[in-house]
DNA sequence: GCGAATATGACGATCGGTCTACATACGAAA
DNA sequence: TTTCGTATGTAGACCGATCGTCATATTCGC
């Protein structure tokens, strides 16, 4: 089954935005990549570029969210889920010749108009991803505050690692920082375990990998 | 003393790139912001936009590098330096109404041509910053491999935190992730101390903040 | 066959980056 | 002082790209 024009346009836009950013992606590029003629755009996306980009980012976020969910749900321990997700990112990086990246970051850095739907979508995406990490740790009983901070840190580190990996054209940053974050998550959970086992005196032990 | 035209153009470009990215920054914007006339551009920057951007990024990187160096050199402990640098970033974020950011990230995400001077400059900037963190830890005797990984992680987390802070229009990500990273650096150094004190049995103790 | 949904690419207003021609400042030679 | 040559700065014309529009096909449901 051949994908319809609308879907092809969204996919092409999502890919191009990850590679070149919002403003770096021209409608002509999208048209060329999707093989669609110019006029079709305004039939499917009456709002023009803004409308198209919104759908594209939405689609990109959805895919990433789903992959993250699977990685975390499949893993025995949240730390393993984090490791798996960083590894998946590294694979996509190689597969795309280092053009892969976060679907949201390029949009945020290209300063979309504030208080638009696009702006809100980006914020929500970050929040959703952070929540996924957080929930994985909360399921292990880690307290809310601690889980929230660690989750945010993992998310930020991933964003940064994607940036470094692209710049260096090497997955090493993703690999190493992924390990580092897996350790952090493991330690966060382990600290909790130790704290609940001996509430007044938490110290050594299972924090070692 | 009034800054000369060339310097004003570079400053304006650096600021605009941080706010809107490479492609989002038009020469007209730069001209308007710097109050310089159109034609002057090709006198000062014969290479055109590419040339101008190169200088602007170079200037931005230099400022950031210097601030990082000061933060790390001034601090008692590398962890304090990291904390201070994240805090400084948070302050600049507020001062700029959340338009502040890494001078390099927007360029990397707008996919500059590969194998250009600009591309190399971005890579070198990341390498230089990572090295600064690494050296600070190595001075405390942390082993090379460990210091390198932690340094890269701190750098990535900062990049991500800047992104999150901009998106949320809130310094909370910078504040929290800064603390997380300070902890990580403190732990990295403490682990080393413990390991050297009792080479065969490293465990509890000063890892606690 | 007929109306509605979908598809098409040519068109124009605007804006982007680049370039060539012109103006001024300054110092040396006559 | 005048003349000239060079370094520096300025102005606006140019051409291509970009985005959005439209009048016209084509396909589908009935």
PDB file of C-alpha atoms (C1' of nucleotides) in Angstrom, chain A residues 26-27 38 42 49, chain D residues 18-22:
ATOM      1  CA  UNK A  26      11.812  24.953   2.686  1.00  0.00           C
ATOM      2  CA  UNK A  27       8.521  23.904   1.223  1.00  0.00           C
ATOM      3  CA  UNK A  38       3.153  22.484  -4.794  1.00  0.00           C
ATOM      4  CA  UNK A  42      -2.461  24.078   0.728  1.00  0.00           C
ATOM      5  CA  UNK A  49       4.009  25.840   6.528  1.00  0.00           C
TER       6      UNK A  49
ATOM      7  C1'  DT D  18      10.689  31.248  -0.829  1.00  0.00           C
ATOM      8  C1'  DC D  19       5.880  31.181   0.325  1.00  0.00           C
ATOM      9  C1'  DG D  20       1.257  31.534  -0.588  1.00  0.00           C
ATOM     10  C1'  DT D  21      -2.618  31.867  -4.306  1.00  0.00           C
ATOM     11  C1'  DC D  22      -5.275  30.610  -7.979  1.00  0.00           C
TER      12       DC D  22
END
